[in-house]
CSV table of C-alpha atoms in Angstrom, one decimal:
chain,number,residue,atom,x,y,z
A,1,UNK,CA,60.0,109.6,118.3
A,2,UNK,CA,58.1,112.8,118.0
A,3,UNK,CA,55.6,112.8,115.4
A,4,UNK,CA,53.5,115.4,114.2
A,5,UNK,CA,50.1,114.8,112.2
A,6,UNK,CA,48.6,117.8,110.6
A,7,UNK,CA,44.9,117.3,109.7
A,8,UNK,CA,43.9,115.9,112.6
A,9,UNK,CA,40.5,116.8,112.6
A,10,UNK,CA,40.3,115.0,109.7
A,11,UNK,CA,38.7,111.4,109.6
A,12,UNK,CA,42.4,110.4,108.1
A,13,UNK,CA,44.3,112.5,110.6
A,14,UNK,CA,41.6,111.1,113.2
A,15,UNK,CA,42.6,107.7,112.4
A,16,UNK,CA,46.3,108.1,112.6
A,17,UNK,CA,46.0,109.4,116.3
A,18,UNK,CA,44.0,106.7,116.7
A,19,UNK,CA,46.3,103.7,115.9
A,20,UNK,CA,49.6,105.6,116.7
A,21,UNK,CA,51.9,102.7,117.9
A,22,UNK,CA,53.0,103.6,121.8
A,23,UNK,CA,56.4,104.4,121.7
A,24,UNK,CA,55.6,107.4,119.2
A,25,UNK,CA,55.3,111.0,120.7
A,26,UNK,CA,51.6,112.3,118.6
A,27,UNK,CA,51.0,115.7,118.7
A,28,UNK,CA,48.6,117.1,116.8
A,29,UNK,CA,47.1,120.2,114.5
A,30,UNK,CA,44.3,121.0,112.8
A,31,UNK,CA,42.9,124.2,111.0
A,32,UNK,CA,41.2,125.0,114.4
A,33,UNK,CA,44.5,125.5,116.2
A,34,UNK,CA,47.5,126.3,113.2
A,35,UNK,CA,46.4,128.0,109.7
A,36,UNK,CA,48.1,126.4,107.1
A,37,UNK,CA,48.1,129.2,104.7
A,38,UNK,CA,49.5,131.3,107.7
A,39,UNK,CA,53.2,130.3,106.5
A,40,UNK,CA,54.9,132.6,109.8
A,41,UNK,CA,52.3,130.3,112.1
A,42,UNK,CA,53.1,127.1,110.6
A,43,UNK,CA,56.5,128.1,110.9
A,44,UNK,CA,56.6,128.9,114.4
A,45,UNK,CA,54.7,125.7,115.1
A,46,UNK,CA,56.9,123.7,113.2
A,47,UNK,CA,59.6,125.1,115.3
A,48,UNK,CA,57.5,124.3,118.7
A,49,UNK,CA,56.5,120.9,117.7
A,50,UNK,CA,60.0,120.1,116.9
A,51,UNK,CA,59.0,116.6,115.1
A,52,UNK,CA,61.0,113.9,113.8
A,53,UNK,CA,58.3,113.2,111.7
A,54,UNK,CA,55.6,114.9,110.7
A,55,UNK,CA,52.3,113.0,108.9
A,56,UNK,CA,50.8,115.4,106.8
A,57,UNK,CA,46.8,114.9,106.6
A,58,UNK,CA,45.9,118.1,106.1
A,59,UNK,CA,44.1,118.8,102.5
A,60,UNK,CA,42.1,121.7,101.0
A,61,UNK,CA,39.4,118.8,100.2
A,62,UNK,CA,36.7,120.9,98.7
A,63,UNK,CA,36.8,119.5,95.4
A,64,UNK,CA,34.3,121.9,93.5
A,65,UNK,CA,35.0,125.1,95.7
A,66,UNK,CA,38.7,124.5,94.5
A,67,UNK,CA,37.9,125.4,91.2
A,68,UNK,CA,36.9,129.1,92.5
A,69,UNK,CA,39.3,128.9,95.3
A,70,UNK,CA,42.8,128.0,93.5
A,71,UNK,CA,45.0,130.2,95.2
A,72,UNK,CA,43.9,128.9,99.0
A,73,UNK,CA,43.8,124.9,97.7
A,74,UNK,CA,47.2,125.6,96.5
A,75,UNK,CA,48.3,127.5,99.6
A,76,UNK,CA,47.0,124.0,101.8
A,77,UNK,CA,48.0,121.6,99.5
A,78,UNK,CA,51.6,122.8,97.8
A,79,UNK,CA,52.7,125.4,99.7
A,80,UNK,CA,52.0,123.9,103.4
A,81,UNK,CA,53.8,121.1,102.1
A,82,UNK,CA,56.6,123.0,100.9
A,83,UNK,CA,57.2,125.0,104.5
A,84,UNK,CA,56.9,121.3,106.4
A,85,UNK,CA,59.8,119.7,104.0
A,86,UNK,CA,61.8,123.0,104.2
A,87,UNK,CA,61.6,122.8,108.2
A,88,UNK,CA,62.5,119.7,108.1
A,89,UNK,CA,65.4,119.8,105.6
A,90,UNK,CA,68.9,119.6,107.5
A,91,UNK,CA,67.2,118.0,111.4
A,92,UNK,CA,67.1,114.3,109.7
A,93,UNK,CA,62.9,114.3,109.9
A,94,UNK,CA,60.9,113.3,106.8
A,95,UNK,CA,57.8,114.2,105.6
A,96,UNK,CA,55.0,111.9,105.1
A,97,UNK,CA,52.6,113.8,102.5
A,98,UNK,CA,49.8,112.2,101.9
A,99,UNK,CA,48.1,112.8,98.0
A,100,UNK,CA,45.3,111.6,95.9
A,101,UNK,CA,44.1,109.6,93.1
A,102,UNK,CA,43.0,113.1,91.8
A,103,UNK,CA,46.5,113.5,90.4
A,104,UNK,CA,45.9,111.5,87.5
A,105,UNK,CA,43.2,111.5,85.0
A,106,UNK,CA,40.8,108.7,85.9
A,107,UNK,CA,41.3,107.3,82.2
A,108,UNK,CA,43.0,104.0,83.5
A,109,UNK,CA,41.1,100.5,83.6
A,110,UNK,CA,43.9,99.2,85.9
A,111,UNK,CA,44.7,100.9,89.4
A,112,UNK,CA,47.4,103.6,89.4
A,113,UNK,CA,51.6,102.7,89.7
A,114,UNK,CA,53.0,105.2,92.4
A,115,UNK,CA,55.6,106.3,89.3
A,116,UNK,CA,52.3,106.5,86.7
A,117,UNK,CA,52.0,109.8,84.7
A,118,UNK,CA,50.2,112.3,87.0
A,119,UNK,CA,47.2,114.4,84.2
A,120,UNK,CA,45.3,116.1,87.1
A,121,UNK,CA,41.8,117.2,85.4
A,122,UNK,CA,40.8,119.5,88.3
A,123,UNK,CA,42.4,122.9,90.5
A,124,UNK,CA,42.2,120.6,93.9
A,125,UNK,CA,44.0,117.6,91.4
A,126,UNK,CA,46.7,120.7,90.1
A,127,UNK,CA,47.2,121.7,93.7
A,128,UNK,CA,47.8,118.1,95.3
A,129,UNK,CA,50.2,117.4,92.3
A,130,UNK,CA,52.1,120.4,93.1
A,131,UNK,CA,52.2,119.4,97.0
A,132,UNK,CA,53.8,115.8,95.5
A,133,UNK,CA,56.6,118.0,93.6
């Protein structure tokens, strides 16, 4: 199976190269090699990679600078996301998009259900939510 993980200079992304089981095909990008808020680059390496799966690591993780930097967190966070399902929609792949506790509020006592009301307090929280949608 060809599998693509984005974010893989990432310690996440590292770690999924890292314990990749054998029989899966890993290739890999990170911000080095394919800008994610390039959407005719993702595009084209979407179409290169030709993955049955793609892993999505990559985050816009700058907590604080996202607050001044909305419109690139979104770009990394939502609208990445959205090129990598809409590349995929139609070949049978899936997306794996991995998100944050940042989407919710950080009022609960009792960890998070996957299905719990998302109140994102923060851009970088807004951003990940909208990368979920």
């Amino acid at each position: 199976m060809r599998v693509l993980i984005t974010g893989a200079g990432g310690q996440l992304g590292g770690a999924l190269q890292r314990l990749a089981p054998a029989w899966a095909e890993i290739s890999a990008i990170d911000v080095a090699d394919c800008d994610l808020t390039d959407v005719p680059m993702l595009t084209a390496r979407l179409v290169v990679e030709a993955p049955e799966l793609i892993l999505n690591a990559a985050a816009y993780t700058a907590v604080d600078k996202a607050e001044s930097d909305e419109e690139t967190a979104r770009a990394i966070n939502a609208g990445a996301v959205a090129v990598m399902v809409e590349a995929m929609a139609g070949t049978g792949g899936k997306v794996v998009h991995v998100s944050t506790d940042y989407v919710f509020d950080g009022t609960s006592s009792t960890p998070y259900a996957p299905d719990a009301a998302r109140n994102p307090q923060s851009a970088y929280g807004r951003t990940k939510a909208e990368g979920e949608d």
